[in-house]
PDB file of C-alpha atoms in Angstrom:
ATOM      1  CA  MET A  24       0.074   0.206   0.070  1.00 23.00           C
ATOM      2  CA  LEU A  25       0.995   3.527  -0.680  1.00 25.00           C
ATOM      3  CA  ALA A  26       1.635   6.091   2.021  1.00 31.00           C
ATOM      4  CA  PRO A  27       0.063   9.736   1.767  1.00 26.00           C
ATOM      5  CA  ALA A  28       2.286  12.161  -0.243  1.00 26.00           C
ATOM      6  CA  HIS A  29       4.036  15.199   1.283  1.00 26.00           C
ATOM      7  CA  PRO A  30       5.043  17.930  -1.092  1.00 27.00           C
ATOM      8  CA  ARG A  31       8.425  19.165  -0.855  1.00 28.00           C
ATOM      9  CA  ARG A  32       9.288  22.828   0.444  1.00 27.00           C
ATOM     10  CA  SER A  33      11.210  24.526  -2.135  1.00 28.00           C
ATOM     11  CA  THR A  34      10.864  28.027  -3.935  1.00 25.00           C
ATOM     12  CA  SER A  35      12.711  26.268  -6.786  1.00 29.00           C
ATOM     13  CA  SER A  36      11.385  26.301 -10.406  1.00 28.00           C
ATOM     14  CA  ARG A  37      12.004  22.670 -10.221  1.00 33.00           C
ATOM     15  CA  PRO A  38       8.734  20.642  -9.779  1.00 32.00           C
ATOM     16  CA  ARG A  39       7.897  19.626  -6.402  1.00 30.00           C
ATOM     17  CA  GLN A  40       8.974  16.194  -5.353  1.00 39.00           C
ATOM     18  CA  ARG A  41       6.667  14.042  -3.343  1.00 35.00           C
ATOM     19  CA  GLY A  42       7.514  12.356   0.034  1.00 37.00           C
ATOM     20  CA  ARG A  43       6.559   9.024   1.463  1.00 42.00           C
ATOM     21  CA  THR A  44       6.314   8.575   4.979  1.00 45.00           C
ATOM     22  CA  LEU A  45       7.795   5.916   7.246  1.00 54.00           C
ATOM     23  CA  GLY A  46       5.395   3.779   9.119  1.00 45.00           C
ATOM     24  CA  GLY A  47       2.872   0.622   7.881  1.00 39.00           C
ATOM     25  CA  ILE A  48       3.037  -0.985  11.106  1.00 31.00           C
ATOM     26  CA  THR A  49       0.127  -2.890  11.830  1.00 29.00           C
ATOM     27  CA  ALA A  50      -0.821  -4.411  15.153  1.00 27.00           C
ATOM     28  CA  ALA A  51      -0.711  -7.868  13.697  1.00 26.00           C
ATOM     29  CA  SER A  52       2.584  -7.951  12.051  1.00 28.00           C
ATOM     30  CA  LEU A  53       4.494  -5.201  14.136  1.00 30.00           C
ATOM     31  CA  VAL A  54       7.125  -4.949  11.484  1.00 36.00           C
ATOM     32  CA  LEU A  55       8.948  -1.838  10.242  1.00 40.00           C
ATOM     33  CA  ALA A  56       7.711  -1.128   6.693  1.00 40.00           C
ATOM     34  CA  VAL A  57       8.981   1.900   4.969  1.00 39.00           C
ATOM     35  CA  LEU A  58       6.122   2.581   2.458  1.00 36.00           C
ATOM     36  CA  LEU A  59       7.240   4.175  -0.996  1.00 36.00           C
ATOM     37  CA  ALA A  60       4.493   6.432  -2.619  1.00 39.00           C
ATOM     38  CA  GLY A  61       6.736   7.647  -5.566  1.00 46.00           C
ATOM     39  CA  CYS A  62       8.688  10.194  -3.617  1.00 60.00           C
ATOM     40  CA  THR A  63      11.087  11.600  -6.323  1.00 67.00           C
ATOM     41  CA  LYS A  64      12.432  14.891  -7.757  1.00 65.00           C
ATOM     42  CA  ASP A  65      11.273  15.646 -11.190  1.00 59.00           C
ATOM     43  CA  SER A  66      13.735  16.299 -13.868  1.00 52.00           C
ATOM     44  CA  PRO A  67      13.458  20.213 -14.704  1.00 50.00           C
ATOM     45  CA  ALA A  68      14.218  19.266 -18.525  1.00 44.00           C
ATOM     46  CA  ALA A  69      11.211  16.419 -18.651  1.00 41.00           C
ATOM     47  CA  LYS A  70       8.681  19.017 -17.335  1.00 38.00           C
ATOM     48  CA  GLY A  71      10.108  21.964 -19.535  1.00 37.00           C
ATOM     49  CA  GLY A  72      12.239  23.771 -16.990  1.00 37.00           C
ATOM     50  CA  ALA A  73      15.254  25.819 -17.847  1.00 37.00           C
ATOM     51  CA  SER A  74      17.606  23.802 -19.435  1.00 36.00           C
ATOM     52  CA  GLY A  75      21.388  23.429 -18.221  1.00 39.00           C
ATOM     53  CA  ALA A  76      24.638  22.792 -19.722  1.00 40.00           C
ATOM     54  CA  ASP A  77      26.064  19.572 -20.169  1.00 43.00           C
ATOM     55  CA  ASP A  78      29.099  17.833 -18.724  1.00 42.00           C
ATOM     56  CA  THR A  79      31.274  18.900 -21.766  1.00 36.00           C
ATOM     57  CA  LYS A  80      30.621  22.569 -21.575  1.00 39.00           C
ATOM     58  CA  THR A  81      33.572  25.076 -21.042  1.00 38.00           C
ATOM     59  CA  VAL A  82      34.288  25.880 -17.395  1.00 39.00           C
ATOM     60  CA  SER A  83      33.912  29.419 -17.081  1.00 46.00           C
ATOM     61  CA  GLU A  84      33.863  31.658 -13.879  1.00 59.00           C
ATOM     62  CA  SER A  85      30.370  33.066 -14.986  1.00 79.00           C
ATOM     63  CA  ASP A  86      28.952  29.611 -15.041  1.00 86.00           C
ATOM     64  CA  PRO A  87      27.479  28.546 -11.637  1.00 87.00           C
ATOM     65  CA  ASN A  88      27.274  25.099 -12.525  1.00 92.00           C
ATOM     66  CA  ALA A  89      30.807  24.790 -13.644  1.00 91.00           C
ATOM     67  CA  GLY A  90      32.755  21.735 -12.150  1.00 92.00           C
ATOM     68  CA  LEU A  91      29.469  20.219 -10.944  1.00 96.00           C
ATOM     69  CA  ARG A  92      28.325  16.867 -11.940  1.00 97.00           C
ATOM     70  CA  SER A  93      25.066  16.505 -13.924  1.00 97.00           C
ATOM     71  CA  GLY A  94      22.226  14.207 -13.002  1.00 98.00           C
ATOM     72  CA  THR A  95      23.239  11.630 -15.753  1.00 97.00           C
ATOM     73  CA  ARG A  96      27.136  11.407 -14.148  1.00 97.00           C
ATOM     74  CA  LEU A  97      25.438  11.099 -10.439  1.00 98.00           C
ATOM     75  CA  LYS A  98      23.320   8.339 -11.555  1.00 97.00           C
ATOM     76  CA  ALA A  99      26.664   6.362 -12.933  1.00 97.00           C
ATOM     77  CA  ALA A 100      27.544   6.263  -9.042  1.00 97.00           C
ATOM     78  CA  LEU A 101      24.262   4.979  -7.434  1.00 98.00           C
ATOM     79  CA  ILE A 102      23.798   1.550  -6.019  1.00 97.00           C
ATOM     80  CA  THR A 103      21.780  -1.005  -8.025  1.00 97.00           C
ATOM     81  CA  GLU A 104      20.285  -4.288  -7.633  1.00 96.00           C
ATOM     82  CA  LYS A 105      23.553  -6.125  -8.187  1.00 96.00           C
ATOM     83  CA  ASP A 106      24.896  -4.217  -5.039  1.00 97.00           C
ATOM     84  CA  LEU A 107      21.986  -5.351  -2.751  1.00 96.00           C
ATOM     85  CA  PRO A 108      20.872  -8.792  -1.429  1.00 94.00           C
ATOM     86  CA  SER A 109      18.820 -10.787  -3.993  1.00 95.00           C
ATOM     87  CA  ARG A 110      15.814 -10.057  -2.043  1.00 94.00           C
ATOM     88  CA  TYR A 111      15.812  -6.366  -2.561  1.00 96.00           C
ATOM     89  CA  LYS A 112      14.041  -5.059  -5.852  1.00 96.00           C
ATOM     90  CA  ILE A 113      14.141  -1.599  -7.351  1.00 96.00           C
ATOM     91  CA  ASN A 114      11.333   0.746  -7.338  1.00 95.00           C
ATOM     92  CA  PRO A 115      11.135   2.367 -10.452  1.00 93.00           C
ATOM     93  CA  ASP A 116       8.770   4.967  -8.918  1.00 92.00           C
ATOM     94  CA  VAL A 117      11.530   6.533  -7.085  1.00 93.00           C
ATOM     95  CA  THR A 118      14.265   6.153  -9.512  1.00 95.00           C
ATOM     96  CA  ARG A 119      15.113   9.231 -11.612  1.00 95.00           C
ATOM     97  CA  ASP A 120      17.655  12.172 -12.072  1.00 97.00           C
ATOM     98  CA  SER A 121      17.873  15.550 -13.374  1.00 97.00           C
ATOM     99  CA  ALA A 122      19.707  14.382 -16.449  1.00 97.00           C
ATOM    100  CA  ASP A 123      21.914  17.269 -17.682  1.00 96.00           C
ATOM    101  CA  THR A 124      19.677  20.027 -16.515  1.00 95.00           C
ATOM    102  CA  PHE A 125      20.679  22.007 -13.496  1.00 97.00           C
ATOM    103  CA  SER A 126      18.388  23.748 -11.191  1.00 95.00           C
ATOM    104  CA  PRO A 127      18.689  27.442 -10.423  1.00 94.00           C
ATOM    105  CA  PRO A 128      19.944  28.660  -7.429  1.00 92.00           C
ATOM    106  CA  VAL A 129      17.277  28.908  -4.474  1.00 93.00           C
ATOM    107  CA  ALA A 130      17.809  30.991  -1.237  1.00 94.00           C
ATOM    108  CA  PRO A 131      18.385  28.446   1.743  1.00 95.00           C
ATOM    109  CA  VAL A 132      16.014  27.482   4.302  1.00 93.00           C
ATOM    110  CA  GLU A 133      16.897  27.080   7.989  1.00 95.00           C
ATOM    111  CA  PRO A 134      15.674  24.130   9.703  1.00 96.00           C
ATOM    112  CA  THR A 135      12.769  24.241  11.994  1.00 95.00           C
ATOM    113  CA  ARG A 136      10.461  22.005  13.841  1.00 94.00           C
ATOM    114  CA  ALA A 137       8.087  21.803  10.798  1.00 92.00           C
ATOM    115  CA  SER A 138      11.030  20.170   9.117  1.00 94.00           C
ATOM    116  CA  CYS A 139      10.733  17.064  11.018  1.00 94.00           C
ATOM    117  CA  LYS A 140       8.455  15.364   9.007  1.00 90.00           C
ATOM    118  CA  GLU A 141      11.144  15.501   6.114  1.00 93.00           C
ATOM    119  CA  LEU A 142      13.048  12.813   8.234  1.00 94.00           C
ATOM    120  CA  ALA A 143      10.025  10.498   7.594  1.00 85.00           C
ATOM    121  CA  THR A 144      10.559  10.387   3.771  1.00 90.00           C
ATOM    122  CA  ASN A 145      13.320   8.844   1.599  1.00 91.00           C
ATOM    123  CA  LEU A 146      14.381  12.413   0.699  1.00 93.00           C
ATOM    124  CA  TRP A 147      15.140  13.214   4.200  1.00 96.00           C
ATOM    125  CA  ILE A 148      18.020  15.416   3.115  1.00 97.00           C
ATOM    126  CA  GLN A 149      15.631  18.111   1.964  1.00 95.00           C
ATOM    127  CA  GLY A 150      14.995  18.952   5.620  1.00 96.00           C
ATOM    128  CA  ALA A 151      18.421  20.531   5.730  1.00 97.00           C
ATOM    129  CA  GLY A 152      16.892  23.349   3.579  1.00 97.00           C
ATOM    130  CA  ILE A 153      19.392  23.593   0.913  1.00 97.00           C
ATOM    131  CA  GLU A 154      18.716  23.002  -2.856  1.00 96.00           C
ATOM    132  CA  SER A 155      20.908  20.912  -4.803  1.00 97.00           C
ATOM    133  CA  ALA A 156      22.054  21.936  -8.439  1.00 97.00           C
ATOM    134  CA  SER A 157      21.423  18.496  -9.726  1.00 98.00           C
ATOM    135  CA  PHE A 158      20.618  14.877  -8.525  1.00 98.00           C
ATOM    136  CA  ALA A 159      20.121  11.152  -9.033  1.00 98.00           C
ATOM    137  CA  GLN A 160      18.006   8.780  -6.638  1.00 98.00           C
ATOM    138  CA  THR A 161      16.944   5.590  -6.403  1.00 97.00           C
ATOM    139  CA  GLY A 162      15.154   3.354  -4.040  1.00 97.00           C
ATOM    140  CA  PHE A 163      14.652  -0.779  -3.185  1.00 97.00           C
ATOM    141  CA  GLY A 164      12.592  -2.849  -1.126  1.00 94.00           C
ATOM    142  CA  ASP A 165      12.117  -6.458  -0.012  1.00 92.00           C
ATOM    143  CA  ASP A 166       9.102  -8.812   0.984  1.00 89.00           C
ATOM    144  CA  ILE A 167       9.248  -7.993   4.588  1.00 86.00           C
ATOM    145  CA  GLY A 168       9.293  -4.263   4.575  1.00 85.00           C
ATOM    146  CA  SER A 169      13.129  -3.411   4.680  1.00 91.00           C
ATOM    147  CA  GLU A 170      13.874  -0.637   2.282  1.00 94.00           C
ATOM    148  CA  ILE A 171      17.215   1.127   1.130  1.00 97.00           C
ATOM    149  CA  ASP A 172      16.827   4.684  -0.671  1.00 97.00           C
ATOM    150  CA  ALA A 173      19.923   6.314  -1.909  1.00 98.00           C
ATOM    151  CA  GLU A 174      20.453   9.976  -3.228  1.00 98.00           C
ATOM    152  CA  LEU A 175      23.198  11.822  -4.657  1.00 98.00           C
ATOM    153  CA  GLU A 176      23.297  15.548  -5.038  1.00 98.00           C
ATOM    154  CA  SER A 177      25.702  18.105  -6.421  1.00 98.00           C
ATOM    155  CA  TYR A 178      25.870  21.538  -4.604  1.00 98.00           C
ATOM    156  CA  ARG A 179      27.204  24.997  -5.632  1.00 96.00           C
ATOM    157  CA  GLY A 180      30.114  26.739  -3.448  1.00 95.00           C
ATOM    158  CA  ASP A 181      29.916  25.709   0.072  1.00 96.00           C
ATOM    159  CA  ASP A 182      26.342  24.567  -0.004  1.00 97.00           C
ATOM    160  CA  ALA A 183      27.288  20.865   0.705  1.00 98.00           C
ATOM    161  CA  LYS A 184      29.157  21.924   3.920  1.00 98.00           C
ATOM    162  CA  LYS A 185      25.896  23.820   4.666  1.00 98.00           C
ATOM    163  CA  VAL A 186      23.656  20.598   4.175  1.00 98.00           C
ATOM    164  CA  MET A 187      25.900  18.776   6.505  1.00 98.00           C
ATOM    165  CA  ALA A 188      25.456  21.342   9.522  1.00 97.00           C
ATOM    166  CA  ASN A 189      21.675  21.662   8.717  1.00 98.00           C
ATOM    167  CA  ALA A 190      21.213  18.069   8.747  1.00 98.00           C
ATOM    168  CA  ARG A 191      22.905  18.111  12.338  1.00 97.00           C
ATOM    169  CA  THR A 192      20.677  20.754  13.773  1.00 97.00           C
ATOM    170  CA  LEU A 193      17.771  18.936  12.207  1.00 97.00           C
ATOM    171  CA  PHE A 194      18.549  15.962  14.099  1.00 97.00           C
ATOM    172  CA  THR A 195      18.819  18.034  17.422  1.00 96.00           C
ATOM    173  CA  LEU A 196      15.394  19.832  16.563  1.00 96.00           C
ATOM    174  CA  CYS A 197      13.501  16.616  15.923  1.00 97.00           C
ATOM    175  CA  ALA A 198      14.944  14.522  18.678  1.00 97.00           C
ATOM    176  CA  LYS A 199      11.276  13.432  19.165  1.00 96.00           C
ATOM    177  CA  PHE A 200       8.515  14.222  16.756  1.00 94.00           C
ATOM    178  CA  LYS A 201       5.032  12.557  15.955  1.00 91.00           C
ATOM    179  CA  MET A 202       3.819  11.301  12.695  1.00 86.00           C
ATOM    180  CA  GLN A 203       0.752   8.883  11.668  1.00 79.00           C
ATOM    181  CA  VAL A 204       1.760   5.196  11.445  1.00 79.00           C
ATOM    182  CA  LYS A 205      -0.669   3.157   9.534  1.00 76.00           C
ATOM    183  CA  GLY A 206      -2.326   0.895  11.989  1.00 77.00           C
ATOM    184  CA  ALA A 207      -1.057   2.641  14.976  1.00 81.00           C
ATOM    185  CA  GLY A 208      -2.335   6.180  14.854  1.00 83.00           C
ATOM    186  CA  ARG A 209      -0.178   9.045  15.850  1.00 88.00           C
ATOM    187  CA  ALA A 210       3.172   7.582  17.108  1.00 90.00           C
ATOM    188  CA  THR A 211       6.180   9.428  18.539  1.00 93.00           C
ATOM    189  CA  ILE A 212       9.406   8.764  16.590  1.00 94.00           C
ATOM    190  CA  LYS A 213      12.742   9.251  18.459  1.00 96.00           C
ATOM    191  CA  VAL A 214      15.503  10.466  16.637  1.00 97.00           C
ATOM    192  CA  VAL A 215      19.140  10.019  18.032  1.00 97.00           C
ATOM    193  CA  ALA A 216      22.200  11.567  16.401  1.00 97.00           C
ATOM    194  CA  LYS A 217      25.198   9.116  16.160  1.00 93.00           C
ATOM    195  CA  PRO A 218      28.850   9.880  14.888  1.00 92.00           C
ATOM    196  CA  GLY A 219      28.985   9.197  11.150  1.00 93.00           C
ATOM    197  CA  PRO A 220      31.263   6.584   9.677  1.00 94.00           C
ATOM    198  CA  LYS A 221      34.860   7.902   8.661  1.00 94.00           C
ATOM    199  CA  ILE A 222      33.784   8.203   4.960  1.00 95.00           C
ATOM    200  CA  GLY A 223      34.325  11.066   2.441  1.00 96.00           C
ATOM    201  CA  ASP A 224      35.098  14.338   3.724  1.00 97.00           C
ATOM    202  CA  GLU A 225      32.569  14.400   6.774  1.00 97.00           C
ATOM    203  CA  SER A 226      29.451  12.348   7.767  1.00 98.00           C
ATOM    204  CA  VAL A 227      26.230  12.602   9.755  1.00 97.00           C
ATOM    205  CA  ARG A 228      23.876  10.009  10.908  1.00 97.00           C
ATOM    206  CA  ALA A 229      20.671   9.340  12.918  1.00 97.00           C
ATOM    207  CA  ILE A 230      18.703   6.301  13.999  1.00 96.00           C
ATOM    208  CA  LEU A 231      15.058   6.501  14.176  1.00 96.00           C
ATOM    209  CA  THR A 232      12.875   4.229  16.530  1.00 94.00           C
ATOM    210  CA  SER A 233       9.471   4.105  17.679  1.00 92.00           C
ATOM    211  CA  PRO A 234       7.470   1.926  20.400  1.00 91.00           C
ATOM    212  CA  VAL A 235       5.161   1.084  17.363  1.00 88.00           C
ATOM    213  CA  TRP A 236       8.224  -0.175  15.508  1.00 85.00           C
ATOM    214  CA  GLU A 237      10.148  -3.408  15.214  1.00 83.00           C
ATOM    215  CA  GLY A 238      13.319  -2.501  14.155  1.00 87.00           C
ATOM    216  CA  GLY A 239      14.361   1.244  13.066  1.00 92.00           C
ATOM    217  CA  SER A 240      15.443   3.351  10.450  1.00 94.00           C
ATOM    218  CA  THR A 241      19.026   4.904   9.853  1.00 97.00           C
ATOM    219  CA  LEU A 242      19.512   8.245   7.985  1.00 98.00           C
ATOM    220  CA  LEU A 243      23.150   8.658   6.624  1.00 98.00           C
ATOM    221  CA  ALA A 244      24.514  11.663   4.821  1.00 98.00           C
ATOM    222  CA  VAL A 245      28.160  11.737   3.594  1.00 98.00           C
ATOM    223  CA  ARG A 246      30.070  14.674   1.789  1.00 98.00           C
ATOM    224  CA  VAL A 247      32.342  14.388  -0.783  1.00 97.00           C
ATOM    225  CA  GLY A 248      33.597  17.719  -1.926  1.00 96.00           C
ATOM    226  CA  THR A 249      30.512  19.558  -3.267  1.00 97.00           C
ATOM    227  CA  GLU A 250      28.665  16.531  -3.439  1.00 98.00           C
ATOM    228  CA  VAL A 251      26.515  14.572  -0.706  1.00 98.00           C
ATOM    229  CA  VAL A 252      25.360  10.982  -0.478  1.00 98.00           C
ATOM    230  CA  SER A 253      22.373  10.276   1.516  1.00 98.00           C
ATOM    231  CA  ILE A 254      20.772   7.131   2.344  1.00 97.00           C
ATOM    232  CA  LEU A 255      17.555   6.061   4.436  1.00 97.00           C
ATOM    233  CA  SER A 256      17.864   2.307   5.230  1.00 96.00           C
ATOM    234  CA  SER A 257      15.300   0.599   7.615  1.00 93.00           C
ATOM    235  CA  SER A 258      14.909  -2.937   8.699  1.00 89.00           C
ATOM    236  CA  ALA A 259      12.722  -4.980  10.709  1.00 82.00           C
ATOM    237  CA  ARG A 260      15.534  -6.993  12.029  1.00 79.00           C
ATOM    238  CA  ASN A 261      17.885  -3.925  13.102  1.00 86.00           C
ATOM    239  CA  ASN A 262      18.057  -0.161  12.535  1.00 90.00           C
ATOM    240  CA  GLY A 263      19.501  -0.557   9.083  1.00 92.00           C
ATOM    241  CA  GLY A 264      22.735   0.935  10.109  1.00 93.00           C
ATOM    242  CA  PRO A 265      25.249  -1.791   8.549  1.00 92.00           C
ATOM    243  CA  ALA A 266      23.360  -1.718   5.142  1.00 94.00           C
ATOM    244  CA  ALA A 267      23.306   2.204   5.173  1.00 96.00           C
ATOM    245  CA  ALA A 268      27.137   2.493   5.922  1.00 96.00           C
ATOM    246  CA  LYS A 269      28.006  -0.243   3.322  1.00 96.00           C
ATOM    247  CA  GLN A 270      26.000   1.471   0.390  1.00 97.00           C
ATOM    248  CA  ALA A 271      27.488   4.736   1.331  1.00 97.00           C
ATOM    249  CA  ARG A 272      30.757   3.622   1.144  1.00 97.00           C
ATOM    250  CA  LEU A 273      30.384   1.942  -2.314  1.00 97.00           C
ATOM    251  CA  MET A 274      28.882   5.042  -3.597  1.00 97.00           C
ATOM    252  CA  VAL A 275      31.542   7.488  -2.417  1.00 97.00           C
ATOM    253  CA  SER A 276      34.082   5.033  -3.795  1.00 96.00           C
ATOM    254  CA  ARG A 277      32.405   5.460  -7.296  1.00 96.00           C
ATOM    255  CA  LEU A 278      32.448   9.093  -7.068  1.00 95.00           C
ATOM    256  CA  THR A 279      36.056   9.430  -5.974  1.00 93.00           C
ATOM    257  CA  LYS A 280      37.152   6.855  -8.840  1.00 91.00           C
ATOM    258  CA  SER A 281      35.307   8.830 -11.433  1.00 81.00           C
ATOM    259  CA  GLU A 282      36.692  12.262 -10.490  1.00 73.00           C
TER     260      GLU A 282
END
């Protein structure tokens, strides 16, 4: 079943993405399920947005996207079904990228308590309030509700560093928040910030749990220069942390090797 969609906060000309919520716990199963509802970013090019330059363009100081990877290049570093246990299958509804189009610059938004709802979506990094220039995303799930969602984004200037700082702020602001959980009503979600693994230039991590869940979810973001890898990994067996770290390392390695 699909979870209700939540529109993304954005003033960008890029069409809004849709978010799916964590939840899906029934009293009978008491199994953590991360329910996808097509939480994706729509490519501006596909929607007729302003066109951006491709990867072969001449780098110049007047080009705000100079040196940034396009969605097409980011897509090449995403995890695939081959990188995951055979029980995981790709969800095509949440797999897309910005191709060779770059989103125009957008004023950043500081995280607030209202941003906590973003932590319950597979595009949780949007709660940091910084719009990326390009992106690529994908998602996978198995038959018992475990899920791994991954996104790669390129940022201008020092925006990637701001994303990481704002993510830390968001985890603190949202130490506890409430959300609707299927079969359990309005439930309290606990967010515990943890030291991130030693990957890339810096990393941030948080564990999400709830009394109505069995298992939990791990949110992990890793910065590599001007790019950010973000993952949501949920599991009924644990908090999804081991899978999150493993897949983050894989994508960081691919980004680094393709520089």
